[in-house]
mmCIF file of C-alpha atoms in Angstrom:
data_model
loop_
_atom_site.group_PDB
_atom_site.id
_atom_site.type_symbol
_atom_site.label_atom_id
_atom_site.label_comp_id
_atom_site.label_asym_id
_atom_site.label_seq_id
_atom_site.Cartn_x
_atom_site.Cartn_y
_atom_site.Cartn_z
ATOM 1 C CA UNK A 1 141.030 -42.060 82.905
ATOM 2 C CA UNK A 2 143.808 -41.352 85.302
ATOM 3 C CA UNK A 3 141.605 -41.403 88.244
ATOM 4 C CA UNK A 4 140.306 -45.114 87.119
ATOM 5 C CA UNK A 5 144.044 -46.063 87.014
ATOM 6 C CA UNK A 6 144.742 -44.779 90.382
ATOM 7 C CA UNK A 7 141.684 -46.345 91.901
ATOM 8 C CA UNK A 8 142.559 -49.711 90.135
ATOM 9 C CA UNK A 9 146.017 -49.474 91.711
ATOM 10 C CA UNK A 10 144.726 -48.498 95.118
ATOM 11 C CA UNK A 11 142.269 -51.782 95.067
ATOM 12 C CA UNK A 12 145.018 -53.788 94.155
ATOM 13 C CA UNK A 13 147.195 -52.669 96.993
ATOM 14 C CA UNK A 14 144.519 -53.240 99.419
ATOM 15 C CA UNK A 15 143.983 -56.558 98.064
ATOM 16 C CA UNK A 16 147.762 -57.340 98.093
ATOM 17 C CA UNK A 17 148.079 -56.159 101.700
ATOM 18 C CA UNK A 18 145.116 -58.243 102.809
ATOM 19 C CA UNK A 19 146.495 -61.387 100.943
ATOM 20 C CA UNK A 20 149.916 -60.723 102.649
ATOM 21 C CA UNK A 21 148.300 -60.160 106.035
ATOM 22 C CA UNK A 22 146.207 -63.444 105.798
ATOM 23 C CA UNK A 23 149.455 -65.379 104.571
ATOM 24 C CA UNK A 24 151.596 -64.080 107.631
ATOM 25 C CA UNK A 25 148.812 -65.277 109.937
ATOM 26 C CA UNK A 26 149.074 -68.627 108.633
ATOM 27 C CA UNK A 27 152.914 -68.538 108.787
ATOM 28 C CA UNK A 28 152.670 -67.491 112.250
ATOM 29 C CA UNK A 29 150.273 -70.154 113.202
ATOM 30 C CA UNK A 30 152.659 -72.854 111.697
ATOM 31 C CA UNK A 31 155.742 -71.460 113.568
ATOM 32 C CA UNK A 32 153.854 -71.501 116.890
ATOM 33 C CA UNK A 33 152.787 -75.054 116.343
ATOM 34 C CA UNK A 34 156.401 -75.957 115.567
ATOM 35 C CA UNK A 35 157.784 -74.097 118.528
ATOM 36 C CA UNK A 36 155.072 -75.916 121.042
ATOM 37 C CA UNK A 37 156.156 -79.248 119.366
ATOM 38 C CA UNK A 38 159.928 -78.418 119.887
ATOM 39 C CA UNK A 39 159.302 -77.371 123.356
ATOM 40 C CA UNK A 40 157.192 -80.390 124.321
ATOM 41 C CA UNK A 41 159.787 -82.721 122.767
ATOM 42 C CA UNK A 42 162.827 -80.897 124.585
ATOM 43 C CA UNK A 43 160.905 -81.069 127.879
ATOM 44 C CA UNK A 44 161.469 -78.612 130.870
ATOM 45 C CA UNK A 45 165.197 -79.771 131.537
ATOM 46 C CA UNK A 46 166.537 -77.093 129.268
ATOM 47 C CA UNK A 47 168.583 -77.359 126.042
ATOM 48 C CA UNK A 48 171.345 -79.631 127.494
ATOM 49 C CA UNK A 49 171.132 -83.295 127.765
ATOM 50 C CA UNK A 50 172.033 -84.831 131.063
ATOM 51 C CA UNK A 51 174.755 -87.257 129.467
ATOM 52 C CA UNK A 52 177.639 -84.862 129.234
ATOM 53 C CA UNK A 53 178.416 -81.256 129.616
ATOM 54 C CA UNK A 54 180.441 -79.042 127.234
ATOM 55 C CA UNK A 55 183.352 -77.476 128.504
ATOM 56 C CA UNK A 56 185.038 -74.280 127.314
ATOM 57 C CA UNK A 57 188.655 -73.199 127.450
ATOM 58 C CA UNK A 58 191.660 -75.349 128.173
ATOM 59 C CA UNK A 59 191.368 -78.830 128.836
ATOM 60 C CA UNK A 60 193.055 -80.695 131.876
ATOM 61 C CA UNK A 61 194.659 -83.312 130.283
#
């Protein structure tokens, strides 16, 4: 009887691991698409916009 319970637990663990891995693949695919879209929207100019720059430290006036 205990052998059957251990076998059932092993099957459930393997099934859960497989389901988790499948879900993680889908999450990784969605994050990759979001990253590519964000990279395409931002362009190659970097993260800053060309309109103004941010200064750190004391201001001059």
